[in-house]
mmCIF file of C-alpha atoms in Angstrom:
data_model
loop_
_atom_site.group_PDB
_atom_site.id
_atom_site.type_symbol
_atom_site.label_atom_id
_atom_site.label_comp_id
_atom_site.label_asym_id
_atom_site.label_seq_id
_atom_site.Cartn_x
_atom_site.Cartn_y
_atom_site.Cartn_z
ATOM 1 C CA UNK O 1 7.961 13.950 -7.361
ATOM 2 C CA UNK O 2 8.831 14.167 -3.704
ATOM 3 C CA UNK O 3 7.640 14.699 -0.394
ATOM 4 C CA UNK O 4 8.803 18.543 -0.739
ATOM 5 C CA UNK O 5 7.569 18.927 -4.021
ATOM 6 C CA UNK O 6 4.294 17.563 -3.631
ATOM 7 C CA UNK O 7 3.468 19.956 -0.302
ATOM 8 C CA UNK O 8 4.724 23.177 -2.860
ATOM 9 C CA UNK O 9 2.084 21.920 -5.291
ATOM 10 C CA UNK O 10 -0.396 21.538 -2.953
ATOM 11 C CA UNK O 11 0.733 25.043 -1.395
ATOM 12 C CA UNK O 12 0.401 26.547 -4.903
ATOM 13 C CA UNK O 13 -2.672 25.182 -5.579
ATOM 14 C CA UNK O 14 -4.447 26.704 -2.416
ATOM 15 C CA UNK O 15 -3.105 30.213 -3.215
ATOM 16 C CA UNK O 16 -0.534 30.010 -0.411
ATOM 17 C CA UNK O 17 3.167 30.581 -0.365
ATOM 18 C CA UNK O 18 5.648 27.992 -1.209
ATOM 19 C CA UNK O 19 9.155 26.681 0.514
ATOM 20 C CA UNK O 20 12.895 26.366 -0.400
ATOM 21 C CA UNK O 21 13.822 23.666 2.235
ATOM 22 C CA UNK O 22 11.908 21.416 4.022
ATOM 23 C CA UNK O 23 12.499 22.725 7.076
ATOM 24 C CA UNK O 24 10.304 25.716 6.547
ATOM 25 C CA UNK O 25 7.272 23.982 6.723
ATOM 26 C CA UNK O 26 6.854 24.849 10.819
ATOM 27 C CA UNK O 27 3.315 26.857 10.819
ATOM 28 C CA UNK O 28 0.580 24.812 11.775
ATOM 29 C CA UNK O 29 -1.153 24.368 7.901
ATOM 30 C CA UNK O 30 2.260 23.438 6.885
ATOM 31 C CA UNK O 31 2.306 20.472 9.578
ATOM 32 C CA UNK O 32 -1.145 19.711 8.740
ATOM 33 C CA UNK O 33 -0.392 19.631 4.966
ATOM 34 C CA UNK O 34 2.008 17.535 5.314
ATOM 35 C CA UNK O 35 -0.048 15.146 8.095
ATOM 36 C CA UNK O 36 -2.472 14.685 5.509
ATOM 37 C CA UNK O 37 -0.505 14.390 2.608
ATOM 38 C CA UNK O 38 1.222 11.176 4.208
ATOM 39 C CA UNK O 39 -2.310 9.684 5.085
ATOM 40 C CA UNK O 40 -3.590 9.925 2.040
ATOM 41 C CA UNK O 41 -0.939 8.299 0.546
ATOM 42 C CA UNK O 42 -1.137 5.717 3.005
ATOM 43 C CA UNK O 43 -5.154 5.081 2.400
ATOM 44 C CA UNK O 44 -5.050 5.086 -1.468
ATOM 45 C CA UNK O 45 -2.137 2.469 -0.995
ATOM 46 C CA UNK O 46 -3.786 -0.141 0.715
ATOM 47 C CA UNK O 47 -7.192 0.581 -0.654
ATOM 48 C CA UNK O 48 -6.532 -1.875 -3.520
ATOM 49 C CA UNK O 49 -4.183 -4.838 -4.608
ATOM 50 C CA UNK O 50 -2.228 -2.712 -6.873
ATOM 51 C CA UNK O 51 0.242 -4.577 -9.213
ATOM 52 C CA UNK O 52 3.298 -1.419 -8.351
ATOM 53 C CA UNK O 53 3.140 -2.734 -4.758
ATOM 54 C CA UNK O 54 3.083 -6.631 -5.570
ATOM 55 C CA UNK O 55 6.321 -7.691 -4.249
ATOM 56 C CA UNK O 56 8.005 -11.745 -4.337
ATOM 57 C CA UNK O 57 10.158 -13.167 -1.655
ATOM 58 C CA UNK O 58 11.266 -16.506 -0.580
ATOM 59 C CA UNK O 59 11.005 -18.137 3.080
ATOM 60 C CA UNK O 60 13.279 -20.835 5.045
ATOM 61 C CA UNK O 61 11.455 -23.109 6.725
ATOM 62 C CA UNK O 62 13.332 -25.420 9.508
ATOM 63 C CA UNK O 63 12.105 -29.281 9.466
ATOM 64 C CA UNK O 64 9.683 -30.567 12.323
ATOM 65 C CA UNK O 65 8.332 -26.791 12.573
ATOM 66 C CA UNK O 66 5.004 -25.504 11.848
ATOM 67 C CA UNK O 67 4.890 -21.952 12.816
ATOM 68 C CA UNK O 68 7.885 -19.511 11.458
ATOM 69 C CA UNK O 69 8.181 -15.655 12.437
ATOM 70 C CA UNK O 70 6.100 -13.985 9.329
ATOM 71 C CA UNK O 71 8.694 -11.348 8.293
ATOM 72 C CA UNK O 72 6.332 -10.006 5.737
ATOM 73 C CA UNK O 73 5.196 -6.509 6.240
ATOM 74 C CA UNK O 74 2.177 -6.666 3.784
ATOM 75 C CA UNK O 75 -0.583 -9.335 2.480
ATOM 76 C CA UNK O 76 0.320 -12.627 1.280
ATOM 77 C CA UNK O 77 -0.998 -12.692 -2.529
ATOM 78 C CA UNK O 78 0.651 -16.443 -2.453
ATOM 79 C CA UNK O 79 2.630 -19.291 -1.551
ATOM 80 C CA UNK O 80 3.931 -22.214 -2.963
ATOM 81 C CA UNK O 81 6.600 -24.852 -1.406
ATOM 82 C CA UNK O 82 8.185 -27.387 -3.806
ATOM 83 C CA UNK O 83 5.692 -25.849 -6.949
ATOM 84 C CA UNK O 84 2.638 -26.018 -4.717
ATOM 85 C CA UNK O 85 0.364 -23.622 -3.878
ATOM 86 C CA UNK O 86 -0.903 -23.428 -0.443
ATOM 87 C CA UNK O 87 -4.208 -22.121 0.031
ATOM 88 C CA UNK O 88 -4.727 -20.021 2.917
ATOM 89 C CA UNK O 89 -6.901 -21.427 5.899
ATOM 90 C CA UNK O 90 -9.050 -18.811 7.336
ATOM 91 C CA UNK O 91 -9.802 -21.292 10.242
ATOM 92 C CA UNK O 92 -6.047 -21.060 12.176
ATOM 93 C CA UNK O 93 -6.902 -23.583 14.888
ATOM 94 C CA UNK O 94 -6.392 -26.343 12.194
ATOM 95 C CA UNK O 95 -2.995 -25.177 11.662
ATOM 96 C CA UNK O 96 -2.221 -23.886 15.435
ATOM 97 C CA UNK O 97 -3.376 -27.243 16.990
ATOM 98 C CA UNK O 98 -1.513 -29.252 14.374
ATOM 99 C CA UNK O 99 -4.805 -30.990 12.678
ATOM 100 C CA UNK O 100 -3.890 -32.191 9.574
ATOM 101 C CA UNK O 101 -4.327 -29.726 6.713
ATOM 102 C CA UNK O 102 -2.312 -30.630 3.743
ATOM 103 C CA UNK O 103 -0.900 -27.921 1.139
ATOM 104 C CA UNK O 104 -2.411 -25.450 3.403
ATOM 105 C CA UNK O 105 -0.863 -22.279 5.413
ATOM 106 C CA UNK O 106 -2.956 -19.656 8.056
ATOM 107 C CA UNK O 107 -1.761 -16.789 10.182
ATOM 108 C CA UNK O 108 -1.455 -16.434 13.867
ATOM 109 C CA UNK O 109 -0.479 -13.106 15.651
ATOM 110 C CA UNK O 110 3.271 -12.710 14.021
ATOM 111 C CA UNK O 111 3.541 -16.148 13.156
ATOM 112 C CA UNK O 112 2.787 -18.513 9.239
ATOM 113 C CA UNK O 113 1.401 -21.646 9.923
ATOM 114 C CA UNK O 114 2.030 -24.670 8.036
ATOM 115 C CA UNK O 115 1.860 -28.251 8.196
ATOM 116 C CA UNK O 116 5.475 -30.175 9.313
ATOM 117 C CA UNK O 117 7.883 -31.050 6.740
ATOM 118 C CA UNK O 118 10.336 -33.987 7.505
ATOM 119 C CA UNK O 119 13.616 -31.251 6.224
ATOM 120 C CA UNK O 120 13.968 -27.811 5.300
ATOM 121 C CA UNK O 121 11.955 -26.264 2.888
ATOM 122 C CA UNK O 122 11.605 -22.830 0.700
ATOM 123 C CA UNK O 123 8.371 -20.877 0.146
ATOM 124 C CA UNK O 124 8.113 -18.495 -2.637
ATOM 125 C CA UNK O 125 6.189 -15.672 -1.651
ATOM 126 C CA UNK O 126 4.207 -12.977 -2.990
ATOM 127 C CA UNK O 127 2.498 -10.064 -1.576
ATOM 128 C CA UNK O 128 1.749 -6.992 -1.806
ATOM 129 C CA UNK O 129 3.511 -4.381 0.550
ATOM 130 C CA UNK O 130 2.384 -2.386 3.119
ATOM 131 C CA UNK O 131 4.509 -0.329 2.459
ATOM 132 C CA UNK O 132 3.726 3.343 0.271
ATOM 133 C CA UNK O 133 7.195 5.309 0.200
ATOM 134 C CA UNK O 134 10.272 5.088 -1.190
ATOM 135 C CA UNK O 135 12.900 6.921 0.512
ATOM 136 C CA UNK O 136 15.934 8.761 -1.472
ATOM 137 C CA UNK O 137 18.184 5.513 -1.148
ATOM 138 C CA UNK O 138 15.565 2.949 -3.163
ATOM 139 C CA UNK O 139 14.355 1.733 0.369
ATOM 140 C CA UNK O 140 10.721 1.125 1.373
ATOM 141 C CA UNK O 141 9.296 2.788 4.159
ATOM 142 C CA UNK O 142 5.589 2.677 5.660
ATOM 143 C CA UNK O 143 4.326 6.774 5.560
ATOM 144 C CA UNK O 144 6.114 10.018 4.331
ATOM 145 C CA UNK O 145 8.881 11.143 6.380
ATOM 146 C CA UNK O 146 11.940 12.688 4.722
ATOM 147 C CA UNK O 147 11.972 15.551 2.090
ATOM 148 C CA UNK O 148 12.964 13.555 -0.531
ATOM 149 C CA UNK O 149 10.963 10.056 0.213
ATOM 150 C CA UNK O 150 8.898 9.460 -3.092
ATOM 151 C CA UNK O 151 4.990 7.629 -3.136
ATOM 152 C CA UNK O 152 4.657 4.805 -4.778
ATOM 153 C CA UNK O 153 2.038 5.595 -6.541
ATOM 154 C CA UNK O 154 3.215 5.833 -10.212
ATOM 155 C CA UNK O 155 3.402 9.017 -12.420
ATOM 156 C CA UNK O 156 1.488 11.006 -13.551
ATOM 157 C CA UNK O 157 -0.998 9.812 -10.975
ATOM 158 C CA UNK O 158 0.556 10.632 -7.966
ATOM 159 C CA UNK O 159 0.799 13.630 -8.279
ATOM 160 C CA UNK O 160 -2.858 14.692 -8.833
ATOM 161 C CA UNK O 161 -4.295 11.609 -6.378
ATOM 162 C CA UNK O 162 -1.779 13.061 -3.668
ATOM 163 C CA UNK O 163 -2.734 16.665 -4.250
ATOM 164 C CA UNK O 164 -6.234 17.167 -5.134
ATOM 165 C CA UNK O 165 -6.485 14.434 -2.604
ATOM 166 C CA UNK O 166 -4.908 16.657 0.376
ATOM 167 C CA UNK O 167 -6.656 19.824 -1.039
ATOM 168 C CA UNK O 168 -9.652 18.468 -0.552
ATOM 169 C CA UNK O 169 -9.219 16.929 2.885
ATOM 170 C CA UNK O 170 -7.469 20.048 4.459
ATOM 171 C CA UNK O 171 -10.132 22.376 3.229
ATOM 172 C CA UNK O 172 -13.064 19.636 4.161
ATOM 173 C CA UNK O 173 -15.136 22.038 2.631
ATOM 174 C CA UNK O 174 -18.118 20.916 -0.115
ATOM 175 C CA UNK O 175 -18.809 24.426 -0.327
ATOM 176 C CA UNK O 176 -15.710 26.070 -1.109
ATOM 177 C CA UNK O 177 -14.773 27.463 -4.227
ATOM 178 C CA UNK O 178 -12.290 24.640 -5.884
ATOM 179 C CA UNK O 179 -13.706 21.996 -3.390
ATOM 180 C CA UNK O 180 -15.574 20.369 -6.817
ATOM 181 C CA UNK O 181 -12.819 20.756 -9.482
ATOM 182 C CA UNK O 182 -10.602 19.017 -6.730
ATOM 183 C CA UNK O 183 -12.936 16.391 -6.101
ATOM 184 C CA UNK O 184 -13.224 15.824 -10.342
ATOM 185 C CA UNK O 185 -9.394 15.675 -10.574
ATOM 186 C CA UNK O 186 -8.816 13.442 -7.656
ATOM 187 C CA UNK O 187 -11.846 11.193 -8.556
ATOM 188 C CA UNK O 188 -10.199 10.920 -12.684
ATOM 189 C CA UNK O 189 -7.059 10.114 -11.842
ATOM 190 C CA UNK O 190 -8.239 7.562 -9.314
ATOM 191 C CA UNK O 191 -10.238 5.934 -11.817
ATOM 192 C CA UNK O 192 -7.276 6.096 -14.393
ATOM 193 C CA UNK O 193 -4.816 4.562 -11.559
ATOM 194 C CA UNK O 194 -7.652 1.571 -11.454
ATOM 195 C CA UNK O 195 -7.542 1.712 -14.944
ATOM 196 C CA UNK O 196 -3.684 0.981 -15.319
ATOM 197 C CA UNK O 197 -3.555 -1.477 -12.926
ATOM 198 C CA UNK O 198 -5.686 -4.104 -14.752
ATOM 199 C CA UNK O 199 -3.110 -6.538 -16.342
ATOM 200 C CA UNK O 200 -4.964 -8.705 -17.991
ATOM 201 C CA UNK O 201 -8.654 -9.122 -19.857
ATOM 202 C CA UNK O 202 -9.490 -11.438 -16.869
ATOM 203 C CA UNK O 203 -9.138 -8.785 -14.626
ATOM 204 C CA UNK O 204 -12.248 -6.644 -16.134
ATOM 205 C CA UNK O 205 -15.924 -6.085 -14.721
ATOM 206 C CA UNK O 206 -17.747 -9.178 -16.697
ATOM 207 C CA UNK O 207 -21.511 -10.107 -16.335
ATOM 208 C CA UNK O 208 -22.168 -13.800 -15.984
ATOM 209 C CA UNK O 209 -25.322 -15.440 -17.476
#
């Protein structure tokens, strides 16, 4: 469901009237609609590491050089050079100032620090995106923009998270009439979402004697 379609649900669902084109949506609730829409999207995205927006990539890194451009628009889940994994070192300094820290990587500013390697290596790298659109030609993009830009938020739900979710944050209303049915929907889906995303048993709630 796209950008378009999701504002004429959510337009339909608060009794108002809905569009043809995109470029109807000029009054000030339409803007404001759509303003939300996009940052709720945004906020249920990076709320949690989903699996849908775990992403792998692999880095160059030049010999005798221990700080590379990070070109990764998202958080680093992990890395591994030569079948290692790196763990990450909160404490940058020990990377930045070149103390020895072995198998380890931290980040500075724009930059992925690493120990130096004596000739050129590749990282394999996952994370998960910043990212929470996909626009109509399969490429990510950081917020709603386009009529036809798509959340990444899997069906069916998307669409309920995304519009329950805006109904209830334009109208900012506990008192009003569907302000409780909206907040049930959003709140079950939500849950469900959470739900889907756990891939394996080790991923449930477990109590520990």
């Amino acid at each position: 469901m796209n950008y378009l379609a999701l504002v004429n649900k959510i337009l339909i669902e608060m009794n108002y009237h809905t569009v043809v084109n995109f470029d109807e949506l000029v009054k000030q609730d339409h803007i404001k609609i759509k303003q939300i829409l996009a940052r709720v999207n945004t906020e249920i995205c990076t709320s949690y590491d989903w699996d849908f927006l775990l992403r792998e990539t692999t880095l160059e890194i030049p010999s005798s050089t221990s700080k590379i451009v990070n070109p990764i628009f998202g958080r680093i889940d992990s890395f591994s050079i030569d079948g290692v994994c790196y763990r990450f070192q909160p404490n940058y300094k020990k990377l930045l100032y070149n103390e020895s820290h072995s198998h380890s990587f931290s980040v500075f500013d724009n930059y992925i620090l690493l120990p130096k390697f004596d000739e050129e290596k590749t990282a394999i790298v996952t994370y998960y995106t910043d990212n929470s659109v996909v626009d109509k030609n399969g490429c990510e993009q950081s917020v709603f923009e386009n009529e036809n830009d798509v959340s990444l938020l899997p069906l069916p739900y998307a669409e309920m998270v995304l519009v329950y979710g805006t109904c209830m944050k334009f109208k900012g209303n506990p008192g009003h009439v569907k302000f409780k049915y909206w907040f049930s929907m959003f709140n079950d889906a939500l849950s469900n979402l959470r739900a889907k995303s756990v891939r394996t048993s080790y991923d449930f709630p477990f109590i520990s004697f």
